[in-house]
């Protein structure tokens, strides 16, 4: 049985690796070789990556691909996508080309407000607390001025602070619920700094407030933290075209396809089991761009899925309709993204991705990311309601299967040619490899 390690974070990188490979691997040299082959030969660049997180031992690669031909609000984009799933970039590219010939994507930022909260416990009279809050609110804003002044110069800052009574859910529980505008920054550090200052001021002023008794003066601050649920940081993406123009396949009737597509969306609007997979397809596109641009895909995921459940049932994020012969497919989605701060100014590939996207501001990036999600969902639903998802997915997955069996270039050429006219399954690929090698 392994024994716990003490002071691991203080080890050098080499010492950490030696301990890991000696403790957990039967062939320590082979394990060490695997780690080192992913190091960057540029020592300065490798050091930059080492310092992004604690206890770094190597770099973990994901493919960075691009999906061209995205026409968004009349401007052509090639979208960077960092993802391991084989069919995502291909599907996005196919959807982009399809809608390029039908007017492209339209996107609009509806709002950009973000939320932070100071959670605290108060044992006394709610009306007395409300009176205290109204008196101290200006002091909360004033004490945070040193934090907010630079953001305010750029047009952002604290929009409002509310006192919220949550005692019907938890005895004694209240919030300072603050709204923020953080412009091109995602704003997590800015918001959290403001909240912690609110908490300090609130607790200090409570001790001095003559309207509180001794017990009420002892307000207990539980925590001060931003929320990744951003229902008022919304972007809308949509596509539309005449129904008769909805099919580029002579074997698929446009009207029948449109009706079946809308049925598929409506199923995801009412059936949570389907909605989860439906929305996961949207996030295939969104996460890939969020990751490529150095943003926090985990925060985006959490906020998006909370938004999909906002009425008490988990539902589809996308919607579709036909009105006056026009097919429309759209989505409104919460996205808190930044184009300054964090990795956006540090990671060389993030800088590359931002330049590839014409150096967008935060609102422009919101639009691009939302469009990528909508395109991904359109491509998935189009496959599901026509040929089925596996035909295209498995053909994209073919190369992964071939690499698992160390197929030679000649074997790959023969097998790819074979499966142009055959259904790809794992067992069929294995059989084809075995037949060639016989």
Short mmCIF file of C-alpha atoms in Angstrom, two decimals:
data_model
loop_
_atom_site.label_atom_id
_atom_site.label_comp_id
_atom_site.label_asym_id
_atom_site.label_seq_id
_atom_site.Cartn_x
_atom_site.Cartn_y
_atom_site.Cartn_z
CA UNK A 1 0.00 0.00 0.00
CA UNK A 2 1.31 3.48 -0.91
CA UNK A 3 2.07 5.86 1.94
CA UNK A 4 0.94 9.51 1.89
CA UNK A 5 3.43 12.07 0.62
CA UNK A 6 4.27 15.20 2.60
CA UNK A 7 5.48 18.47 1.07
CA UNK A 8 4.90 17.30 -2.51
CA UNK A 9 4.19 20.81 -3.81
CA UNK A 10 7.64 21.92 -2.64
CA UNK A 11 9.41 19.24 -4.71
CA UNK A 12 11.11 20.24 -7.93
CA UNK A 13 9.46 19.10 -11.14
CA UNK A 14 12.02 16.30 -11.52
CA UNK A 15 11.50 15.16 -7.93
CA UNK A 16 7.73 15.05 -8.42
CA UNK A 17 8.09 12.96 -11.56
CA UNK A 18 10.58 10.58 -9.92
CA UNK A 19 8.25 10.03 -6.97
CA UNK A 20 5.24 9.41 -9.25
CA UNK A 21 6.93 6.94 -11.60
CA UNK A 22 8.70 5.09 -8.80
CA UNK A 23 5.51 4.82 -6.74
CA UNK A 24 2.91 3.95 -9.35
CA UNK A 25 4.59 2.46 -12.43
CA UNK A 26 6.21 -0.89 -13.03
CA UNK A 27 8.37 0.56 -15.82
CA UNK A 28 9.41 3.92 -14.39
CA UNK A 29 11.69 4.84 -17.30
CA UNK A 30 8.93 4.26 -19.87
CA UNK A 31 6.50 6.35 -17.80
CA UNK A 32 9.06 9.14 -17.49
CA UNK A 33 9.70 9.03 -21.25
CA UNK A 34 5.96 9.42 -21.92
CA UNK A 35 5.83 12.55 -19.77
CA UNK A 36 8.96 14.12 -21.24
CA UNK A 37 7.98 13.61 -24.87
CA UNK A 38 5.18 16.13 -24.37
CA UNK A 39 7.48 18.83 -22.99
CA UNK A 40 8.11 21.81 -25.22
CA UNK A 41 11.70 22.12 -26.44
CA UNK A 42 11.51 25.88 -25.82
CA UNK A 43 12.40 26.06 -22.11
CA UNK A 44 10.80 29.48 -21.61
CA UNK A 45 7.55 28.33 -23.20
CA UNK A 46 7.56 25.16 -21.13
CA UNK A 47 8.12 27.16 -17.96
CA UNK A 48 5.10 29.30 -18.85
CA UNK A 49 2.96 26.15 -19.09
CA UNK A 50 4.45 24.73 -15.89
CA UNK A 51 3.38 27.84 -14.00
CA UNK A 52 -0.26 27.85 -15.13
CA UNK A 53 -1.15 25.36 -12.35
CA UNK A 54 0.48 23.68 -9.36
CA UNK A 55 2.30 20.34 -9.54
CA UNK A 56 2.70 20.40 -13.33
CA UNK A 57 4.53 17.34 -14.66
CA UNK A 58 3.89 17.62 -18.42
CA UNK A 59 1.56 19.08 -21.06
CA UNK A 60 -1.67 17.34 -22.04
CA UNK A 61 -2.41 17.81 -25.72
CA UNK A 62 -5.80 18.27 -27.34
CA UNK A 63 -6.12 18.78 -31.08
CA UNK A 64 -6.70 22.40 -32.11
CA UNK A 65 -8.76 22.38 -35.29
CA UNK A 66 -10.58 25.05 -37.27
CA UNK A 67 -14.04 25.25 -38.81
CA UNK A 68 -14.08 27.71 -41.75
CA UNK A 69 -16.89 29.49 -43.61
CA UNK A 70 -18.87 30.79 -40.65
CA UNK A 71 -20.73 33.87 -41.83
CA UNK A 72 -21.83 35.72 -38.68
CA UNK A 73 -23.66 39.04 -38.98
CA UNK A 74 -22.20 39.44 -42.46
CA UNK A 75 -18.59 38.80 -41.37
CA UNK A 76 -16.72 35.64 -42.35
CA UNK A 77 -14.99 33.70 -39.58
CA UNK A 78 -12.79 30.65 -39.24
CA UNK A 79 -13.49 29.32 -35.75
CA UNK A 80 -10.79 27.58 -33.64
CA UNK A 81 -11.93 24.48 -31.73
CA UNK A 82 -9.94 22.53 -29.12
CA UNK A 83 -11.58 19.12 -28.68
CA UNK A 84 -10.82 15.40 -28.83
CA UNK A 85 -14.13 14.14 -30.25
CA UNK A 86 -13.60 13.16 -33.86
CA UNK A 87 -16.78 14.40 -35.52
CA UNK A 88 -17.25 17.83 -33.91
CA UNK A 89 -15.10 20.01 -36.15
CA UNK A 90 -16.35 18.24 -39.27
CA UNK A 91 -19.98 18.74 -38.24
CA UNK A 92 -19.44 22.43 -37.44
CA UNK A 93 -17.71 22.98 -40.77
CA UNK A 94 -20.52 21.25 -42.64
CA UNK A 95 -23.18 23.35 -40.91
CA UNK A 96 -21.20 26.54 -41.56
CA UNK A 97 -21.00 25.78 -45.28
CA UNK A 98 -24.71 24.88 -45.41
CA UNK A 99 -25.79 28.21 -43.89
CA UNK A 100 -23.15 30.23 -45.77
CA UNK A 101 -25.28 29.69 -48.87
CA UNK A 102 -28.47 30.69 -47.02
CA UNK A 103 -27.51 34.02 -45.49
CA UNK A 104 -25.32 32.86 -42.63
CA UNK A 105 -25.87 33.18 -38.89
CA UNK A 106 -27.32 36.14 -37.03
CA UNK A 107 -26.24 36.79 -33.44
CA UNK A 108 -27.20 39.44 -30.89
CA UNK A 109 -26.03 40.06 -27.33
CA UNK A 110 -29.15 40.63 -25.25
CA UNK A 111 -27.52 41.53 -21.92
CA UNK A 112 -24.16 41.28 -20.14
CA UNK A 113 -24.92 41.48 -16.42
CA UNK A 114 -23.06 39.19 -14.01
CA UNK A 115 -23.84 38.26 -10.42
CA UNK A 116 -21.98 37.96 -7.15
CA UNK A 117 -23.26 37.29 -3.64
CA UNK A 118 -22.24 37.72 -0.02
CA UNK A 119 -23.96 34.93 1.90
CA UNK A 120 -24.50 35.64 5.59
CA UNK A 121 -26.51 34.61 8.65
CA UNK A 122 -28.48 37.12 10.74
CA UNK A 123 -30.49 36.10 13.82
CA UNK A 124 -32.61 39.22 14.26
CA UNK A 125 -35.47 41.25 12.84
CA UNK A 126 -35.59 41.40 8.99
CA UNK A 127 -36.97 44.95 9.04
CA UNK A 128 -34.12 46.14 11.23
CA UNK A 129 -31.65 44.48 8.87
CA UNK A 130 -33.30 46.19 5.88
CA UNK A 131 -32.96 49.58 7.57
CA UNK A 132 -29.30 48.88 8.28
CA UNK A 133 -28.70 47.85 4.67
CA UNK A 134 -30.28 51.01 3.29
CA UNK A 135 -28.03 53.09 5.52
CA UNK A 136 -24.84 51.15 4.76
CA UNK A 137 -25.29 50.60 1.00
CA UNK A 138 -23.48 53.80 0.02
CA UNK A 139 -20.62 52.83 2.33
CA UNK A 140 -20.34 49.44 0.64
CA UNK A 141 -19.92 51.14 -2.72
CA UNK A 142 -17.50 53.75 -1.38
CA UNK A 143 -15.22 51.21 0.30
CA UNK A 144 -14.99 49.21 -2.95
CA UNK A 145 -13.98 52.30 -4.95
CA UNK A 146 -10.28 51.45 -5.00
CA UNK A 147 -11.19 48.11 -6.65
CA UNK A 148 -13.75 49.48 -9.11
CA UNK A 149 -12.18 52.73 -10.30
CA UNK A 150 -10.27 51.26 -13.25
CA UNK A 151 -13.26 49.20 -14.36
CA UNK A 152 -15.47 52.29 -14.06
CA UNK A 153 -13.12 54.29 -16.29
CA UNK A 154 -13.77 51.72 -19.03
CA UNK A 155 -17.55 51.89 -18.52
CA UNK A 156 -18.09 48.94 -16.17
CA UNK A 157 -18.32 48.40 -12.43
CA UNK A 158 -20.95 47.63 -9.81
CA UNK A 159 -24.48 48.14 -11.12
CA UNK A 160 -26.44 47.52 -7.91
CA UNK A 161 -26.51 45.76 -4.54
CA UNK A 162 -29.70 44.27 -3.08
CA UNK A 163 -30.46 42.68 0.27
CA UNK A 164 -32.27 39.38 -0.25
CA UNK A 165 -34.14 37.57 2.49
CA UNK A 166 -33.78 33.79 2.06
CA UNK A 167 -35.03 32.78 5.50
CA UNK A 168 -37.98 30.90 4.05
CA UNK A 169 -35.43 28.46 2.60
CA UNK A 170 -32.89 28.44 5.44
CA UNK A 171 -33.33 29.93 8.89
CA UNK A 172 -31.33 33.16 9.33
CA UNK A 173 -29.98 33.16 5.76
CA UNK A 174 -29.62 36.41 3.79
CA UNK A 175 -27.65 37.63 0.79
CA UNK A 176 -26.08 40.76 -0.52
CA UNK A 177 -26.92 40.18 -4.18
CA UNK A 178 -24.74 42.35 -6.43
CA UNK A 179 -24.83 42.89 -10.19
CA UNK A 180 -21.75 43.79 -12.24
CA UNK A 181 -20.65 44.87 -15.70
CA UNK A 182 -17.13 43.64 -16.45
CA UNK A 183 -16.86 44.52 -20.16
CA UNK A 184 -14.16 42.49 -21.97
CA UNK A 185 -13.02 40.70 -18.79
CA UNK A 186 -14.79 37.58 -17.60
CA UNK A 187 -14.45 39.38 -14.27
CA UNK A 188 -14.21 36.61 -11.68
CA UNK A 189 -11.32 38.15 -9.73
CA UNK A 190 -12.81 41.63 -9.95
CA UNK A 191 -16.22 40.47 -8.71
CA UNK A 192 -14.79 38.34 -5.90
CA UNK A 193 -12.57 41.22 -4.70
CA UNK A 194 -15.59 43.53 -4.58
CA UNK A 195 -17.65 40.96 -2.69
CA UNK A 196 -14.98 40.37 -0.07
CA UNK A 197 -14.75 44.11 0.49
CA UNK A 198 -18.56 44.28 0.83
CA UNK A 199 -18.37 41.56 3.48
CA UNK A 200 -15.65 43.37 5.42
CA UNK A 201 -17.54 46.67 5.40
CA UNK A 202 -20.89 45.04 6.18
CA UNK A 203 -19.57 43.17 9.20
CA UNK A 204 -17.62 46.18 10.50
CA UNK A 205 -20.55 48.59 10.17
CA UNK A 206 -22.94 46.13 11.84
CA UNK A 207 -20.86 46.30 15.00
CA UNK A 208 -21.37 50.08 15.05
CA UNK A 209 -25.07 50.18 14.16
CA UNK A 210 -27.15 51.44 17.12
CA UNK A 211 -30.34 49.80 15.84
CA UNK A 212 -28.93 46.28 16.41
CA UNK A 213 -28.92 44.51 19.75
CA UNK A 214 -25.75 42.67 20.79
CA UNK A 215 -26.76 39.42 19.07
CA UNK A 216 -27.74 41.16 15.83
CA UNK A 217 -24.41 42.95 15.63
CA UNK A 218 -22.66 39.59 15.27
CA UNK A 219 -23.50 39.03 11.59
CA UNK A 220 -21.87 35.81 10.39
CA UNK A 221 -20.38 36.03 6.91
CA UNK A 222 -20.52 32.52 5.43
CA UNK A 223 -18.84 33.22 2.09
CA UNK A 224 -18.41 35.82 -0.64
CA UNK A 225 -18.31 34.49 -4.22
CA UNK A 226 -19.43 35.21 -7.77
CA UNK A 227 -22.11 33.07 -9.38
CA UNK A 228 -21.50 31.17 -12.60
CA UNK A 229 -25.23 31.28 -13.21
CA UNK A 230 -25.60 34.29 -15.49
CA UNK A 231 -29.19 34.33 -16.79
CA UNK A 232 -28.82 38.05 -17.57
CA UNK A 233 -25.63 37.63 -19.60
CA UNK A 234 -27.43 36.38 -22.69
CA UNK A 235 -26.69 35.99 -26.38
CA UNK A 236 -29.07 34.91 -29.15
CA UNK A 237 -27.96 33.04 -32.28
CA UNK A 238 -30.24 32.06 -35.15
CA UNK A 239 -30.49 30.93 -38.75
CA UNK A 240 -33.42 31.07 -41.13
CA UNK A 241 -34.33 30.38 -44.74
CA UNK A 242 -37.36 29.49 -46.85
CA UNK A 243 -38.47 25.94 -46.17
CA UNK A 244 -38.06 24.99 -49.83
CA UNK A 245 -34.35 25.83 -49.55
CA UNK A 246 -33.73 23.68 -46.49
CA UNK A 247 -32.43 20.56 -48.22
CA UNK A 248 -29.31 20.23 -50.37
CA UNK A 249 -29.98 16.53 -50.97
CA UNK A 250 -32.31 15.60 -53.85
CA UNK A 251 -33.33 12.49 -51.91
CA UNK A 252 -34.59 14.54 -48.95
CA UNK A 253 -37.78 16.57 -49.25
CA UNK A 254 -37.34 20.03 -47.68
CA UNK A 255 -40.83 20.24 -46.16
CA UNK A 256 -40.66 16.76 -44.66
CA UNK A 257 -37.18 17.45 -43.31
CA UNK A 258 -38.27 20.73 -41.73
CA UNK A 259 -41.24 19.10 -39.98
CA UNK A 260 -39.15 16.21 -38.69
CA UNK A 261 -36.42 18.59 -37.50
CA UNK A 262 -38.96 20.65 -35.55
CA UNK A 263 -40.40 17.48 -34.01
CA UNK A 264 -36.92 16.48 -32.86
CA UNK A 265 -36.46 19.87 -31.18
CA UNK A 266 -39.89 19.70 -29.52
CA UNK A 267 -39.05 16.27 -28.12
CA UNK A 268 -35.93 17.78 -26.51
CA UNK A 269 -38.09 20.60 -25.13
CA UNK A 270 -40.31 18.18 -23.19
CA UNK A 271 -38.16 15.07 -22.54
CA UNK A 272 -35.22 15.55 -20.14
CA UNK A 273 -33.50 12.30 -21.15
CA UNK A 274 -33.33 13.54 -24.73
CA UNK A 275 -32.66 17.16 -23.70
CA UNK A 276 -29.43 16.29 -21.89
CA UNK A 277 -27.93 14.63 -24.98
CA UNK A 278 -29.37 17.34 -27.22
CA UNK A 279 -27.73 20.08 -25.13
CA UNK A 280 -24.51 18.09 -24.84
CA UNK A 281 -24.29 18.36 -28.63
CA UNK A 282 -24.61 22.14 -28.36
CA UNK A 283 -21.83 22.16 -25.77
CA UNK A 284 -19.57 20.15 -28.09
CA UNK A 285 -19.31 23.29 -30.18
CA UNK A 286 -19.38 25.81 -27.34
CA UNK A 287 -16.80 24.12 -25.10
CA UNK A 288 -14.38 23.62 -28.00
CA UNK A 289 -14.31 27.36 -28.76
CA UNK A 290 -14.36 28.39 -25.11
CA UNK A 291 -11.33 26.18 -24.45
CA UNK A 292 -9.50 27.38 -27.58
CA UNK A 293 -9.95 31.00 -26.47
CA UNK A 294 -8.69 30.43 -22.92
CA UNK A 295 -12.02 30.77 -21.16
CA UNK A 296 -13.53 28.67 -18.37
CA UNK A 297 -15.61 25.97 -20.05
CA UNK A 298 -16.59 24.45 -16.70
CA UNK A 299 -18.21 27.71 -15.59
CA UNK A 300 -19.96 28.00 -18.95
CA UNK A 301 -21.22 24.40 -18.71
CA UNK A 302 -22.61 24.91 -15.20
CA UNK A 303 -24.36 28.15 -16.11
CA UNK A 304 -25.81 26.80 -19.34
CA UNK A 305 -27.27 23.67 -17.77
CA UNK A 306 -28.75 25.68 -14.90
CA UNK A 307 -30.38 27.94 -17.50
CA UNK A 308 -31.80 24.90 -19.30
CA UNK A 309 -33.57 24.04 -15.99
CA UNK A 310 -34.74 27.54 -15.11
CA UNK A 311 -38.47 26.68 -15.14
CA UNK A 312 -38.02 23.56 -13.00
CA UNK A 313 -37.55 21.04 -15.83
CA UNK A 314 -34.43 20.45 -17.88
CA UNK A 315 -35.17 21.41 -21.51
CA UNK A 316 -33.65 21.98 -24.93
CA UNK A 317 -31.70 25.21 -25.33
CA UNK A 318 -32.57 25.44 -29.02
CA UNK A 319 -35.94 26.02 -30.66
CA UNK A 320 -37.33 25.79 -34.20
CA UNK A 321 -40.44 26.96 -36.05
CA UNK A 322 -41.98 27.57 -39.46
CA UNK A 323 -43.86 30.82 -40.03
CA UNK A 324 -45.03 32.07 -43.43
CA UNK A 325 -42.91 29.50 -45.19
CA UNK A 326 -39.73 30.50 -43.32
CA UNK A 327 -37.83 27.96 -41.22
CA UNK A 328 -36.11 29.50 -38.18
CA UNK A 329 -33.77 27.76 -35.75
CA UNK A 330 -32.49 29.70 -32.74
CA UNK A 331 -31.04 29.64 -29.26
CA UNK A 332 -30.66 32.05 -26.35
CA UNK A 333 -27.86 31.05 -24.04
CA UNK A 334 -26.00 32.56 -21.05
CA UNK A 335 -22.27 33.04 -21.71
CA UNK A 336 -19.87 34.89 -19.41
CA UNK A 337 -16.68 35.19 -21.46
CA UNK A 338 -13.59 37.36 -21.47
CA UNK A 339 -11.05 38.50 -24.02
CA UNK A 340 -8.66 40.09 -21.52
CA UNK A 341 -7.17 38.64 -18.33
CA UNK A 342 -6.54 35.03 -17.38
CA UNK A 343 -4.96 32.87 -20.08
CA UNK A 344 -6.06 35.21 -22.87
CA UNK A 345 -2.90 37.28 -22.49
CA UNK A 346 -0.56 34.42 -21.59
CA UNK A 347 -1.15 31.27 -23.64
CA UNK A 348 0.40 31.58 -27.12
CA UNK A 349 -2.30 29.45 -28.75
CA UNK A 350 -5.04 31.50 -27.10
CA UNK A 351 -3.45 34.63 -28.58
CA UNK A 352 -3.38 32.83 -31.94
CA UNK A 353 -7.06 31.90 -31.61
CA UNK A 354 -8.06 35.47 -30.75
CA UNK A 355 -6.20 36.88 -33.75
CA UNK A 356 -7.77 34.22 -35.97
CA UNK A 357 -11.17 35.51 -34.79
CA UNK A 358 -10.30 39.13 -35.74
CA UNK A 359 -9.45 40.00 -32.09
CA UNK A 360 -13.05 40.07 -30.81
CA UNK A 361 -14.24 41.92 -27.75
CA UNK A 362 -16.22 39.96 -25.16
CA UNK A 363 -19.60 40.56 -26.80
CA UNK A 364 -18.31 39.53 -30.22
CA UNK A 365 -16.82 36.38 -28.69
CA UNK A 366 -20.17 35.60 -27.06
CA UNK A 367 -21.78 35.74 -30.51
CA UNK A 368 -19.14 33.52 -32.13
CA UNK A 369 -19.35 30.91 -29.37
CA UNK A 370 -23.16 30.82 -29.44
CA UNK A 371 -23.11 30.36 -33.22
CA UNK A 372 -20.69 27.44 -32.88
CA UNK A 373 -23.13 25.76 -30.49
CA UNK A 374 -26.11 26.38 -32.75
CA UNK A 375 -24.22 25.04 -35.77
CA UNK A 376 -23.24 21.92 -33.87
CA UNK A 377 -26.82 21.26 -32.84
CA UNK A 378 -28.11 21.83 -36.36
CA UNK A 379 -25.57 19.35 -37.76
CA UNK A 380 -26.46 16.73 -35.13
CA UNK A 381 -30.22 17.06 -35.63
CA UNK A 382 -29.82 17.01 -39.39
CA UNK A 383 -27.95 13.71 -39.15
CA UNK A 384 -30.34 12.25 -36.58
CA UNK A 385 -33.43 12.99 -38.63
CA UNK A 386 -31.99 11.86 -41.98
CA UNK A 387 -29.11 9.36 -42.25
CA UNK A 388 -28.70 8.69 -38.53
CA UNK A 389 -25.87 9.87 -36.30
CA UNK A 390 -23.63 6.82 -36.58
CA UNK A 391 -22.91 6.97 -40.31
CA UNK A 392 -21.02 10.24 -40.17
CA UNK A 393 -19.69 9.78 -36.64
CA UNK A 394 -18.19 6.35 -37.26
CA UNK A 395 -16.55 7.42 -40.50
CA UNK A 396 -14.82 10.21 -38.55
CA UNK A 397 -13.97 7.69 -35.82
CA UNK A 398 -12.43 5.30 -38.37
CA UNK A 399 -8.96 6.81 -38.10
CA UNK A 400 -8.96 6.40 -34.31
CA UNK A 401 -9.74 2.69 -34.70
CA UNK A 402 -6.99 2.27 -37.30
CA UNK A 403 -4.47 3.99 -35.02
CA UNK A 404 -5.43 1.65 -32.17
CA UNK A 405 -4.24 -1.22 -34.38
CA UNK A 406 -1.10 0.62 -35.59
CA UNK A 407 -2.30 0.44 -39.20
CA UNK A 408 0.34 1.28 -41.79
CA UNK A 409 -0.24 4.09 -44.33
CA UNK A 410 -1.00 1.48 -47.00
CA UNK A 411 -3.48 -0.32 -44.73
CA UNK A 412 -5.18 2.99 -43.91
CA UNK A 413 -5.54 3.82 -47.61
CA UNK A 414 -7.12 0.45 -48.40
CA UNK A 415 -9.51 0.49 -45.46
CA UNK A 416 -10.64 4.10 -45.95
CA UNK A 417 -11.40 3.25 -49.58
CA UNK A 418 -13.30 0.13 -48.50
CA UNK A 419 -15.52 2.01 -46.06
CA UNK A 420 -16.54 4.67 -48.57
CA UNK A 421 -19.28 2.21 -49.51
CA UNK A 422 -19.66 0.17 -46.31
CA UNK A 423 -21.04 0.87 -42.84
CA UNK A 424 -18.29 1.60 -40.31
CA UNK A 425 -18.44 -0.39 -37.06
CA UNK A 426 -15.60 -1.33 -34.76
CA UNK A 427 -15.98 -5.02 -35.55
CA UNK A 428 -16.12 -4.36 -39.30
CA UNK A 429 -12.90 -2.35 -39.16
CA UNK A 430 -11.15 -5.07 -37.16
CA UNK A 431 -12.29 -7.66 -39.68
CA UNK A 432 -11.01 -5.53 -42.56
CA UNK A 433 -7.60 -5.11 -40.90
CA UNK A 434 -7.35 -8.85 -40.24
CA UNK A 435 -8.26 -9.65 -43.85
CA UNK A 436 -5.55 -7.34 -45.19
CA UNK A 437 -2.93 -8.74 -42.82
CA UNK A 438 -3.74 -12.32 -43.78
#
